[in-house]
Amino acid sequence: MTEISIEKYAETLHVRAENHCENHDVCVAVSAIINTLVQYSRTFRDEHGGLKLYESSYDSGNVELMARGTPSSFRRYMQGVHAIVLGLELYAANFPDDVRVRFR
């Protein structure tokens, strides 16, 4: 099962995705969504400023990302993040044996 933990506090976002699910198609789709989040974060940082990426690691399908920003920048950043997280929530709702999303 792919487990995704999303924690938001103050102007900080921490996302961790771990493990692979047995359904190959679901695993590929969830990986694509997580990778979209990482690329979106990097692009936002480079194009808009006000966002720092403290951790971003890929290791055998495991991803960890921590982003921190100024209040106004973080608010704009989170608008895009919400759309990406919605995709993860939809997979978790439709494939509960393969994906779990936890918010902290």
mmCIF file of C-alpha atoms in Angstrom:
data_model
loop_
_atom_site.group_PDB
_atom_site.id
_atom_site.type_symbol
_atom_site.label_atom_id
_atom_site.label_comp_id
_atom_site.label_asym_id
_atom_site.label_seq_id
_atom_site.Cartn_x
_atom_site.Cartn_y
_atom_site.Cartn_z
ATOM 1 C CA MET A 1 0.000 0.000 0.000
ATOM 2 C CA THR A 2 1.193 3.499 -0.816
ATOM 3 C CA GLU A 3 0.923 5.696 2.255
ATOM 4 C CA ILE A 4 0.939 9.449 1.910
ATOM 5 C CA SER A 5 1.240 11.791 4.868
ATOM 6 C CA ILE A 6 0.452 15.473 4.403
ATOM 7 C CA GLU A 7 1.171 17.892 7.218
ATOM 8 C CA LYS A 8 0.556 21.632 7.031
ATOM 9 C CA TYR A 9 1.456 23.982 9.845
ATOM 10 C CA ALA A 10 2.066 27.728 9.793
ATOM 11 C CA GLU A 11 3.681 28.381 6.393
ATOM 12 C CA THR A 12 5.156 24.890 6.078
ATOM 13 C CA LEU A 13 4.069 21.845 4.097
ATOM 14 C CA HIS A 14 5.546 18.401 4.716
ATOM 15 C CA VAL A 15 4.608 15.544 2.387
ATOM 16 C CA ARG A 16 5.872 11.988 2.615
ATOM 17 C CA ALA A 17 4.934 9.163 0.233
ATOM 18 C CA GLU A 18 6.140 5.657 1.028
ATOM 19 C CA ASN A 19 5.836 2.140 -0.336
ATOM 20 C CA HIS A 20 4.366 0.718 -3.496
ATOM 21 C CA CYS A 21 0.889 -0.655 -3.927
ATOM 22 C CA GLU A 22 0.273 -3.942 -5.702
ATOM 23 C CA ASN A 23 -1.974 -2.415 -8.364
ATOM 24 C CA HIS A 24 0.636 -1.315 -10.906
ATOM 25 C CA ASP A 25 -1.642 1.170 -12.677
ATOM 26 C CA VAL A 26 -2.613 2.877 -9.424
ATOM 27 C CA CYS A 27 1.001 2.974 -8.280
ATOM 28 C CA VAL A 28 2.117 4.614 -11.523
ATOM 29 C CA ALA A 29 -0.700 7.176 -11.341
ATOM 30 C CA VAL A 30 -0.013 8.080 -7.712
ATOM 31 C CA SER A 31 3.715 8.359 -8.456
ATOM 32 C CA ALA A 32 2.931 10.729 -11.315
ATOM 33 C CA ILE A 33 0.806 12.902 -9.019
ATOM 34 C CA ILE A 34 3.524 12.989 -6.335
ATOM 35 C CA ASN A 35 6.148 13.846 -8.935
ATOM 36 C CA THR A 36 3.877 16.613 -10.194
ATOM 37 C CA LEU A 37 3.827 18.041 -6.665
ATOM 38 C CA VAL A 38 7.628 18.026 -6.506
ATOM 39 C CA GLN A 39 7.983 19.655 -9.920
ATOM 40 C CA TYR A 40 5.274 22.208 -9.139
ATOM 41 C CA SER A 41 7.124 23.091 -5.913
ATOM 42 C CA ARG A 42 10.412 23.576 -7.729
ATOM 43 C CA THR A 43 8.818 25.636 -10.488
ATOM 44 C CA PHE A 44 6.925 27.806 -8.002
ATOM 45 C CA ARG A 45 10.133 28.423 -6.045
ATOM 46 C CA ASP A 46 12.063 29.353 -9.176
ATOM 47 C CA GLU A 47 9.376 31.502 -10.799
ATOM 48 C CA HIS A 48 7.694 33.209 -7.849
ATOM 49 C CA GLY A 49 10.231 33.198 -5.040
ATOM 50 C CA GLY A 50 9.268 33.302 -1.396
ATOM 51 C CA LEU A 51 9.350 29.491 -1.133
ATOM 52 C CA LYS A 52 12.178 27.326 0.150
ATOM 53 C CA LEU A 53 12.390 23.584 -0.359
ATOM 54 C CA TYR A 54 14.183 22.112 2.606
ATOM 55 C CA GLU A 55 13.867 18.473 1.681
ATOM 56 C CA SER A 56 13.137 16.773 -1.559
ATOM 57 C CA SER A 57 14.228 13.191 -1.921
ATOM 58 C CA TYR A 58 13.450 10.315 -4.215
ATOM 59 C CA ASP A 59 14.439 6.849 -3.093
ATOM 60 C CA SER A 60 12.937 3.710 -4.647
ATOM 61 C CA GLY A 61 9.524 5.301 -5.023
ATOM 62 C CA ASN A 62 9.646 7.063 -1.676
ATOM 63 C CA VAL A 63 9.361 10.842 -1.763
ATOM 64 C CA GLU A 64 9.730 13.427 0.966
ATOM 65 C CA LEU A 65 9.162 17.124 0.433
ATOM 66 C CA MET A 66 9.179 20.036 2.843
ATOM 67 C CA ALA A 67 8.336 23.520 1.643
ATOM 68 C CA ARG A 68 8.244 26.730 3.645
ATOM 69 C CA GLY A 69 7.305 30.186 2.472
ATOM 70 C CA THR A 70 6.371 33.707 3.372
ATOM 71 C CA PRO A 71 2.668 34.034 4.275
ATOM 72 C CA SER A 72 1.570 35.515 0.937
ATOM 73 C CA SER A 73 3.790 33.257 -1.152
ATOM 74 C CA PHE A 74 2.763 30.160 0.793
ATOM 75 C CA ARG A 75 -0.916 31.008 0.334
ATOM 76 C CA ARG A 76 -0.453 31.211 -3.466
ATOM 77 C CA TYR A 77 1.631 28.027 -3.456
ATOM 78 C CA MET A 78 -1.021 26.118 -1.525
ATOM 79 C CA GLN A 79 -3.668 26.939 -4.148
ATOM 80 C CA GLY A 80 -1.807 24.714 -6.600
ATOM 81 C CA VAL A 81 -1.022 22.137 -3.938
ATOM 82 C CA HIS A 82 -4.731 21.767 -3.117
ATOM 83 C CA ALA A 83 -5.480 20.786 -6.718
ATOM 84 C CA ILE A 84 -2.708 18.182 -6.689
ATOM 85 C CA VAL A 85 -3.767 16.779 -3.305
ATOM 86 C CA LEU A 86 -7.309 16.410 -4.617
ATOM 87 C CA GLY A 87 -5.965 13.919 -7.154
ATOM 88 C CA LEU A 88 -4.337 11.908 -4.352
ATOM 89 C CA GLU A 89 -7.557 11.973 -2.321
ATOM 90 C CA LEU A 90 -9.535 10.670 -5.292
ATOM 91 C CA TYR A 91 -7.182 7.705 -5.696
ATOM 92 C CA ALA A 92 -7.364 6.993 -1.961
ATOM 93 C CA ALA A 93 -11.182 7.067 -2.091
ATOM 94 C CA ASN A 94 -11.411 4.859 -5.189
ATOM 95 C CA PHE A 95 -8.602 2.432 -4.303
ATOM 96 C CA PRO A 96 -8.618 2.178 -0.484
ATOM 97 C CA ASP A 97 -6.654 -1.090 -0.525
ATOM 98 C CA ASP A 98 -3.845 0.567 -2.493
ATOM 99 C CA VAL A 99 -3.566 4.181 -1.324
ATOM 100 C CA ARG A 100 -3.966 5.904 2.025
ATOM 101 C CA VAL A 101 -3.720 9.667 2.508
ATOM 102 C CA ARG A 102 -3.399 10.991 6.054
ATOM 103 C CA PHE A 103 -3.573 14.638 7.019
ATOM 104 C CA ARG A 104 -1.891 15.843 10.189
#
